[in-house]
Coordinates of C-alpha atoms and ligand atoms in Angstrom, one line a residue:
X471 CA 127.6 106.5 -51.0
X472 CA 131.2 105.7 -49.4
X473 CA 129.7 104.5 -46.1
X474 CA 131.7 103.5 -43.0
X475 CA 130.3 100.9 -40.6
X476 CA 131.9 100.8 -37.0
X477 CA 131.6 96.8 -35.2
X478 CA 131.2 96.5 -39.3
X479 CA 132.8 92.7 -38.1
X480 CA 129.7 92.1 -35.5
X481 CA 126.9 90.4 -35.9
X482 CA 124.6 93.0 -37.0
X483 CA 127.4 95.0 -38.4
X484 CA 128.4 92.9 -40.8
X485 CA 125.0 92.1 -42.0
X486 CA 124.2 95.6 -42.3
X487 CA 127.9 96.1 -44.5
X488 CA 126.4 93.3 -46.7
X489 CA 122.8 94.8 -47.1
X490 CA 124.6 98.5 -48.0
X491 CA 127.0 96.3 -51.0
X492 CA 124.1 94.8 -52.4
X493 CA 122.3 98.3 -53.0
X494 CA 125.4 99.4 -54.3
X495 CA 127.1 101.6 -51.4
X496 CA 131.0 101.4 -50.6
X497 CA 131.5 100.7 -47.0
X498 CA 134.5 100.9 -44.6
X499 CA 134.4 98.9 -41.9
X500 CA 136.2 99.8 -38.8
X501 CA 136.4 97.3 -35.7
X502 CA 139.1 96.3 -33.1
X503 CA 137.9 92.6 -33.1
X504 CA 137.2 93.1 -29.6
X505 CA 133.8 90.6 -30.5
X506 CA 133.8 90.6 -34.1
X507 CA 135.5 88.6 -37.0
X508 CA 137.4 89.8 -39.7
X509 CA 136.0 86.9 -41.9
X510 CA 132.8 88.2 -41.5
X511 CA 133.2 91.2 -42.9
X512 CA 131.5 90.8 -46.8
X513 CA 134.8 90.9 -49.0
X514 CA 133.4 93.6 -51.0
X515 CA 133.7 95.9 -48.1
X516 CA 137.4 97.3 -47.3
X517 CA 138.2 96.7 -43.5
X518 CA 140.3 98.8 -40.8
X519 CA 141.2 97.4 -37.6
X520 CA 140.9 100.2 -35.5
X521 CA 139.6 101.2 -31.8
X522 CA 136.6 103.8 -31.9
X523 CA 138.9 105.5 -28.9
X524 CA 141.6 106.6 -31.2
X525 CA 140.8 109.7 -32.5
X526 CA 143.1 110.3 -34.6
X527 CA 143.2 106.9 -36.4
X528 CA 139.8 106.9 -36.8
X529 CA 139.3 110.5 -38.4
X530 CA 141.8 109.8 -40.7
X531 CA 140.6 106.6 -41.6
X532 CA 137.5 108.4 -42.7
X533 CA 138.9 111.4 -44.2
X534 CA 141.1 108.9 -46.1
X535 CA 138.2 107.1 -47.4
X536 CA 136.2 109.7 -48.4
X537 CA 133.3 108.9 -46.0
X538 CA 129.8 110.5 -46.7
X539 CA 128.1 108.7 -43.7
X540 CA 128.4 106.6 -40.6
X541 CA 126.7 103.9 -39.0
X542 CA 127.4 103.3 -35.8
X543 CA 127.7 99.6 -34.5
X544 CA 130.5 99.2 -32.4
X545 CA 129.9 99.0 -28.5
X546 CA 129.7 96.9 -25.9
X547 CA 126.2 95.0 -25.2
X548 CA 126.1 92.3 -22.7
X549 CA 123.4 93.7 -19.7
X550 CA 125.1 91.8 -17.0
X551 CA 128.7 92.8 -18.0
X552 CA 127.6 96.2 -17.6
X553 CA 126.3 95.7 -14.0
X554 CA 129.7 94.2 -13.1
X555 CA 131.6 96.4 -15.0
X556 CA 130.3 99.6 -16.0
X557 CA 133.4 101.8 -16.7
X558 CA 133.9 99.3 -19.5
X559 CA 130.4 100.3 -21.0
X560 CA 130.8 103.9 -20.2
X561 CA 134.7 104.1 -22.4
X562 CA 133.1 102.1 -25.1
X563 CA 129.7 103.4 -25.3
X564 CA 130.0 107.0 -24.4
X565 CA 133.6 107.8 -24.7
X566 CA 133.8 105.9 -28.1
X567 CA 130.9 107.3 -29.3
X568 CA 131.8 110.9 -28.7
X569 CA 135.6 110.2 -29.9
X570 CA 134.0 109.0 -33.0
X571 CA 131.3 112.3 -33.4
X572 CA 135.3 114.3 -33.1
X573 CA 136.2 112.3 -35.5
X574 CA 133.5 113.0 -38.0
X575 CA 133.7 116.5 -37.0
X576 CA 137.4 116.2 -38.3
X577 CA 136.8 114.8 -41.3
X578 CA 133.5 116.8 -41.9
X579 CA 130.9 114.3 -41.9
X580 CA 128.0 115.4 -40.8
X581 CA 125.7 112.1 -41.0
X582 CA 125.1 109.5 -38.5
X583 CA 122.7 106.6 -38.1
X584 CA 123.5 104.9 -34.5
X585 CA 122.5 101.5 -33.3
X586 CA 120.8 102.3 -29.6
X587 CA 119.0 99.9 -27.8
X588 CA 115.0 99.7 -26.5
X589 CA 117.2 98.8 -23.0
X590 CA 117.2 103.0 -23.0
X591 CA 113.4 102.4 -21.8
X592 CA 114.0 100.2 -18.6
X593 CA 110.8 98.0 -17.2
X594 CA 108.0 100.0 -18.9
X595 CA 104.2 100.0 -17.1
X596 CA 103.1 100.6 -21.2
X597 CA 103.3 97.9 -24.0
X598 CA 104.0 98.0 -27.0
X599 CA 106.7 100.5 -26.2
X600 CA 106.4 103.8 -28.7
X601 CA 109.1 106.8 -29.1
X602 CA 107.0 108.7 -25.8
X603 CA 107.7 106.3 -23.1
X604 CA 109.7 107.5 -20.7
X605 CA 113.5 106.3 -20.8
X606 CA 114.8 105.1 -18.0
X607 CA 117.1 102.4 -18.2
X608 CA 118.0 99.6 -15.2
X609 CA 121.7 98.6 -16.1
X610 CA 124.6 101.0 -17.5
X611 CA 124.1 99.4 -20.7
X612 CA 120.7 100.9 -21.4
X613 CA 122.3 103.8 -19.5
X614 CA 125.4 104.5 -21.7
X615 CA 123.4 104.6 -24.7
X616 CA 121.1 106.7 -24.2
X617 CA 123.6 109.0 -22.5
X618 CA 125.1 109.3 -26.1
X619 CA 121.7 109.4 -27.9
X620 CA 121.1 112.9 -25.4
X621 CA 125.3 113.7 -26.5
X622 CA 123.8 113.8 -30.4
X623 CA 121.1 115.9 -29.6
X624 CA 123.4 118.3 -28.6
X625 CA 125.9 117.6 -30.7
X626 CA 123.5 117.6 -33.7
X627 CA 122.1 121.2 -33.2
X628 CA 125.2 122.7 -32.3
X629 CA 127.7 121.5 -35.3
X630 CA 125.2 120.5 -38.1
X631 CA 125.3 117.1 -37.7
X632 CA 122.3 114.8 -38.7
X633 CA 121.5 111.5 -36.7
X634 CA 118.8 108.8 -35.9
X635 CA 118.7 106.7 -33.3
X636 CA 117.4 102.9 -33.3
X637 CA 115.8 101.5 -30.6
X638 CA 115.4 97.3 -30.6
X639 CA 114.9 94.5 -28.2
X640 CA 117.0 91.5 -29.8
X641 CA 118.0 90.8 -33.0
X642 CA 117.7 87.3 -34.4
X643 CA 118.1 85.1 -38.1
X644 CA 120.8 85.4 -40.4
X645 CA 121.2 85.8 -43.9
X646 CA 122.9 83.3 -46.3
X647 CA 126.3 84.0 -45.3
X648 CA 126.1 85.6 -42.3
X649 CA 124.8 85.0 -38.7
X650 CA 125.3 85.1 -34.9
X651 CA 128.6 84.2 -33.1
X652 CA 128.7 85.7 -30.0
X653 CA 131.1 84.6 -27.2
X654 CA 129.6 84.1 -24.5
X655 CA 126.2 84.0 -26.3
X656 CA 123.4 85.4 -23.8
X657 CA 120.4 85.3 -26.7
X658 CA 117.8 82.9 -26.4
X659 CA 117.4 81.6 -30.2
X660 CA 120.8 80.9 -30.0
X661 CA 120.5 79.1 -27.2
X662 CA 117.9 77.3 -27.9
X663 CA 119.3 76.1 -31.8
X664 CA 122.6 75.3 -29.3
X665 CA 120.7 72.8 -27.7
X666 CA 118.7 71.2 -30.5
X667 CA 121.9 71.1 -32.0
X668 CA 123.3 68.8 -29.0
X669 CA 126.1 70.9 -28.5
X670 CA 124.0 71.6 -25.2
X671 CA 122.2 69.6 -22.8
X672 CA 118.9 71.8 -21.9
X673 CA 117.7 75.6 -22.5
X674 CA 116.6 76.6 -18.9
X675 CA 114.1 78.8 -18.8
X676 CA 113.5 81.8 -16.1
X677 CA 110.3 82.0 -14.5
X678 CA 107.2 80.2 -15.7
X679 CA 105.0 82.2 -13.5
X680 CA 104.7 85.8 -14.8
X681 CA 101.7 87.2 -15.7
X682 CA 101.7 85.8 -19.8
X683 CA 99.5 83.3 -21.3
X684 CA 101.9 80.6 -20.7
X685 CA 103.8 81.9 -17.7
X686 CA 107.2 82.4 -19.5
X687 CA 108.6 86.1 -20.2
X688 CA 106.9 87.6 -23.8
X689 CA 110.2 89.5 -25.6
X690 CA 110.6 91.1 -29.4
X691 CA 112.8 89.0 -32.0
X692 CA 113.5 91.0 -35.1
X693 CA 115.3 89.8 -38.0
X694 CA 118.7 91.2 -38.4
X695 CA 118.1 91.9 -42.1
X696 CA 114.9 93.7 -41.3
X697 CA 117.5 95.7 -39.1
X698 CA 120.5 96.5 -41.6
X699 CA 117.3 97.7 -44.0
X700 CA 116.2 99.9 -41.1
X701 CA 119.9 101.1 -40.5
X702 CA 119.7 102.1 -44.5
X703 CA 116.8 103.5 -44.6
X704 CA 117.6 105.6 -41.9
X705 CA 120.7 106.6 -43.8
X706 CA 119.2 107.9 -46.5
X707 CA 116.2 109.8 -45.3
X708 CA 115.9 113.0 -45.6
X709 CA 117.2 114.9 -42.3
X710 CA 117.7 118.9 -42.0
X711 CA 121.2 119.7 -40.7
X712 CA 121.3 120.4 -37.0
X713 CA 118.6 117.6 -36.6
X714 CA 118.4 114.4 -34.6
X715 CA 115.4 111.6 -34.4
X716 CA 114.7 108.4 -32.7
X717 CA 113.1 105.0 -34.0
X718 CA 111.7 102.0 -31.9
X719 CA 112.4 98.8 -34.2
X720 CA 109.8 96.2 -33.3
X721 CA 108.5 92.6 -34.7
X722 CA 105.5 94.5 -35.1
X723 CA 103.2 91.8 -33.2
X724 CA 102.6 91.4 -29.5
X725 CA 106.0 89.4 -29.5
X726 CA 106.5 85.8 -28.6
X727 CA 107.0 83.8 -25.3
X728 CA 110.1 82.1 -23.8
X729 CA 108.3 78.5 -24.6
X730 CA 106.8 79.9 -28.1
X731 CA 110.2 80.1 -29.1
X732 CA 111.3 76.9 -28.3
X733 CA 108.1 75.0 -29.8
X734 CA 109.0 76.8 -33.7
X735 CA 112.5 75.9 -33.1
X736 CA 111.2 72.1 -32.4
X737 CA 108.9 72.8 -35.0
X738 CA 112.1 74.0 -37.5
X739 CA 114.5 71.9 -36.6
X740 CA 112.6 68.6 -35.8
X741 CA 114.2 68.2 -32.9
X742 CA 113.3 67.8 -29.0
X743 CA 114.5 70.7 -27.0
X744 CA 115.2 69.8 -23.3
X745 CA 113.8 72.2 -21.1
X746 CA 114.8 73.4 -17.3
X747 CA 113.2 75.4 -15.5
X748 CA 115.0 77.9 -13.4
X749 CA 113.5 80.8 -11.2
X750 CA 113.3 84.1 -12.4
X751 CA 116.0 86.4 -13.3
X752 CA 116.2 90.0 -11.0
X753 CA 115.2 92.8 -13.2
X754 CA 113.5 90.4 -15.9
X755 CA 110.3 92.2 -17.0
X756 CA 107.5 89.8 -18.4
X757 CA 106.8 92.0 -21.3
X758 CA 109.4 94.1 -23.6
X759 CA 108.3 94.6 -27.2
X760 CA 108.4 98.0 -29.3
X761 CA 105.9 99.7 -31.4
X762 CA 107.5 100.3 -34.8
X763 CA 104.4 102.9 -35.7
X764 CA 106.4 105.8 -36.1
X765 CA 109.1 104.4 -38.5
X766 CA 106.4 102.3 -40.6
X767 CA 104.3 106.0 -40.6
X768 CA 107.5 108.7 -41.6
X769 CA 109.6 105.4 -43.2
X770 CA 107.7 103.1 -44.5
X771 CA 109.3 99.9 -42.6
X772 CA 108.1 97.3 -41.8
X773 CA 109.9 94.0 -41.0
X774 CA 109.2 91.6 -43.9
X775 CA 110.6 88.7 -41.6
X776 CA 108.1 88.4 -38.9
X777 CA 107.7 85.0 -38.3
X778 CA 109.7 82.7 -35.9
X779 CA 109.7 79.8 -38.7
X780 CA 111.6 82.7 -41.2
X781 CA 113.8 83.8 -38.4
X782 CA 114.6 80.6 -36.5
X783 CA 114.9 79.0 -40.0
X784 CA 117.8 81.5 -41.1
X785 CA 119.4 81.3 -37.9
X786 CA 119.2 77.0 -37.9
X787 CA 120.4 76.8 -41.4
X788 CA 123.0 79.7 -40.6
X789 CA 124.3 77.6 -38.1
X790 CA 125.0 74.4 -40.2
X791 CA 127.8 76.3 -41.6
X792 CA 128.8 79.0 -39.3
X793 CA 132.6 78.4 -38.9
X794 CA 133.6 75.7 -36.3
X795 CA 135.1 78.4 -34.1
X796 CA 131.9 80.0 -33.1
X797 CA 130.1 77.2 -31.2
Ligands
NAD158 N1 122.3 92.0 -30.7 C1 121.1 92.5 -30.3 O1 120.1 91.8 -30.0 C2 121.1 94.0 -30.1 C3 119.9 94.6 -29.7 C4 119.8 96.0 -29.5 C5 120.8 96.8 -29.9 N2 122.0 96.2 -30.3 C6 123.1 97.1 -30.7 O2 123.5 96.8 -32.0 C7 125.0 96.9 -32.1 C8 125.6 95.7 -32.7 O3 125.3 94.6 -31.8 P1 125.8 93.1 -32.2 O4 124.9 92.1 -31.5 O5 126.1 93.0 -33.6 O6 127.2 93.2 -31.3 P2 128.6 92.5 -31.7 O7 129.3 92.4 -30.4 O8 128.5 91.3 -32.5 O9 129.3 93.7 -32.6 C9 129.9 94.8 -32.0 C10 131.2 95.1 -32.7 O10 131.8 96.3 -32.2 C11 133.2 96.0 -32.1 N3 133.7 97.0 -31.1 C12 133.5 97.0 -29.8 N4 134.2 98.0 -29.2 C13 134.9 98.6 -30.2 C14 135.8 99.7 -30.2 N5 136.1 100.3 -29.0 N6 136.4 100.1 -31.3 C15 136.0 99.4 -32.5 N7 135.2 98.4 -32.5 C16 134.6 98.0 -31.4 C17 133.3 94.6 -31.7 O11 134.6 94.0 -32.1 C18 132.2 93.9 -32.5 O12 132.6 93.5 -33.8 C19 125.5 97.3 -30.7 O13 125.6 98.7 -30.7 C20 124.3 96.9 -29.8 O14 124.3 97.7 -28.7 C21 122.1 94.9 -30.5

C-alpha cells in the first residue's frame, strides 16, 4: 500500500515508517521538523516537509502520492507543556488533526490509524486500564486527543471514513537504526540510560511513598517496535466504512516500578545509577498500565518485547550511536 505517515521523522514515527518498508509498503512521510529529524526518516521512505495545518499542501501532497492510508503521528506530547500552554496543543492536536481528516477527504482517503494516548483516561480508580474505563483526562494533552478521537467518530459515520485509535502509556527501546531523541527528554528510560551514560549526574525520582511494593510510581513501558506493528496491524484490519474503534496498547504485565527500572538498566548497562529522591509530582498517579485484551482478542497482538532487559537493551545500545546532536 502507498502509506503516508504524519511526525513520520519522530520517534515513533519513524520507527513505524521503517516497520511499513520492511513489509513492503511505500510510505510518505510528512513532518514540519517541529521535533523530528529528517535523518531519521528510513531512506526508503520519500519525505515532505510539511505542517499538518496546511490544508492545501497536505491534501495535495497525498493526492500526489497516491495515498491509500494514513497514520497519524504528528502532534504535540509533552503533559506539562500542555498545562502551560494549551492553545499550542489544541492547533496541533485538534486543529491539525481535523485539517488533515479535510485533507483526506480531499484526496479521498478514507483510512486512518491515529496515534492517541492512554493520557485520554486521567487518574483511573481501575487497573489494568481496558477500552470501558471512563475517559477523563487531567491535562489538555490527554484532553486534545481524545477531543479528536470523539471528531473521528463523527467524522467516520458521516463521510465513510475508517479509523482506530491507539491508546499507550510510554513508548520505550529502539530498533537497530532508530531510537529516542527528544529535546527536552521527559521519559524515564531515557533518563535513566542519560545518567549511566555520565552525561548526567543522578535520575531523581518522585515519591517513594505511594502505595506500590517498593514505594515508587508502577508505569507501562512498551517497545516502540511492538507499537509500529500495532500501528500496522491496525492498518490493515478489516474495518466497515463509516466505522471507528479504539485499542489500549499495554506491556501486558502489571508494569514496572520507578526503581525496577533503574535496577535492569544497572543490570544492562553495568553501571551505578545515582539516585535522588525528590517529592512527589502533582497529578502523578502510582499506577498507569493498560490492558491490551481487546487487541490480543479481535488482533491477535501481543508485544513480543516485554522485558526491560530487551527494551532497555535496544534503547542502551541505541544510544551508543544515536547522533551526537541528540544528547
Ligand atoms: N512517546 C510516547 O511515549 C507516546 C505515548 C503515547 C502516545 N504517543 C503519541 O505518539 C505520537 C508520536 O510520539 P513521539 O514520541 O514519536 O513524538 P515526537 O515528538 O518524536 O514525534 C512527533 C512528530 O510530529 C511532528 N509534528 C508536530 N507537529 C506537527 C505539525 N503541525 N505538522 C507536521 N508535523 C508535526 C514533529 O516534528 C515530530 O517529528 C504522538 O502523537 C504522541 O502523542 C507517544
Amino acid at each position: 500500500m502507498r502509506i503516508v505517515v504524519t511526525g513520520g521523522a519522530g520517534y515513533i514515527g519513524s520507527v513505524v515508517a521503517e516497520v511499513l518498508l520492511a513489509d513492503g509498503h511505500q510510505v510518505l512521510v510528512l513532518d514540519n521538523l517541529a521535533k523530528g529529524h529528517r535523518d531519521a526518516v528510513p531512506d526508503g521512505a520519500s519525505f515532505s516537509s510539511v505542517d499538518l495545518l496546511d490544508e492545501h499542501a497536505v491534501a495535495t501532497q497525498l493526492q500526489r502520492y497516491g495515498c491509500e492510508a494514513v497514520i497519524h503521528m504528528a502532534a504535540d506530547s509533552l503533559v506539562g507543556e500542555s498545562v502551560a500552554d494549551p492553545h499550542k496543543y489544541y492547533r496541533t492536536n485538534v486543529i491539525g488533526g481535523l485539517t488533515l481528516l479535510a485533507a483526506m477527504r480531499a484526496a479521498a482517503v478514507d483510512r486512518l490509524v491515529f496515534s492517541s494516548t492512554a493520557a485520554v483516561y486521567g487518574d483511573s480508580a481501575v487497573q489494568p486500564i481496558d477500552e470501558d474505563v471512563a475517559q477523563r483526562p487531567t491535562n489538555p494533552y490527554g484532553a486534545t486527543k481524545l477531543a479528536f478521537e470523539h471528531a473521528l467518530r463523527w467524522y467516520c459515520q458521516a463521510y465513510k471514513l475508517r479509523a482506530t485509535s491507539l491508546r499507550y502509556f510510554n513508548a520505550a527501546g529502539a530498533t537497530a537504526t532508530r531510537g529516542e531523541r527528544h529535546n527536552p527528554e521527559t521519559h524515564l528510560i531515557p533518563l535513566v540510560l542519560e545518567t549511566a551514560a555520565g552525561r548526567s549526574p543522578y535520575v531523581t525520582v518522585f515519591g517513594d511513598d505511594y502505595p506500590t511494593p517498593d514505594g515508587t510510581c508502577i508505569r507501562d513501558y512498551v517497545h516502540v517496535l511492538d507499537l509500529a506493528r500495532a500501528h500496522v496491524l491496525a492498518l490493515l484490519a478489516e474495518q466497515e466504512p463509516g466505522s471507528s474503534t479504539s485499542y489500549n496498547l499495554g506491556c501486558g504485565g502489571q508494569g514496572f516500578s520507578v526503581r525496577q527500572v533503574i535496577a535492569a538498566a544497572e543490570g544492562v548497562t553495568g553501571r551505578p545509577i545515582k539516585i535522588v529522591t525528590a517529592p512527589r509530582r502533582p497529578g502523578d498517579p502510582a499506577v498507569l498500565v493498560a490492558s491490551s485484551d481487546r487487541i490480543a482478542r479481535e488482533l491477535g497482538w501481543r508485544p513480543l518485547h516485554a522485558t526491560l532487559e530487551d527494551i532497555i537493551g535496544s534503547a542502551w545500545a541505541w544510544m551508543q550511536k544515536a547522533p551526537v546532536e541528540s544528547h
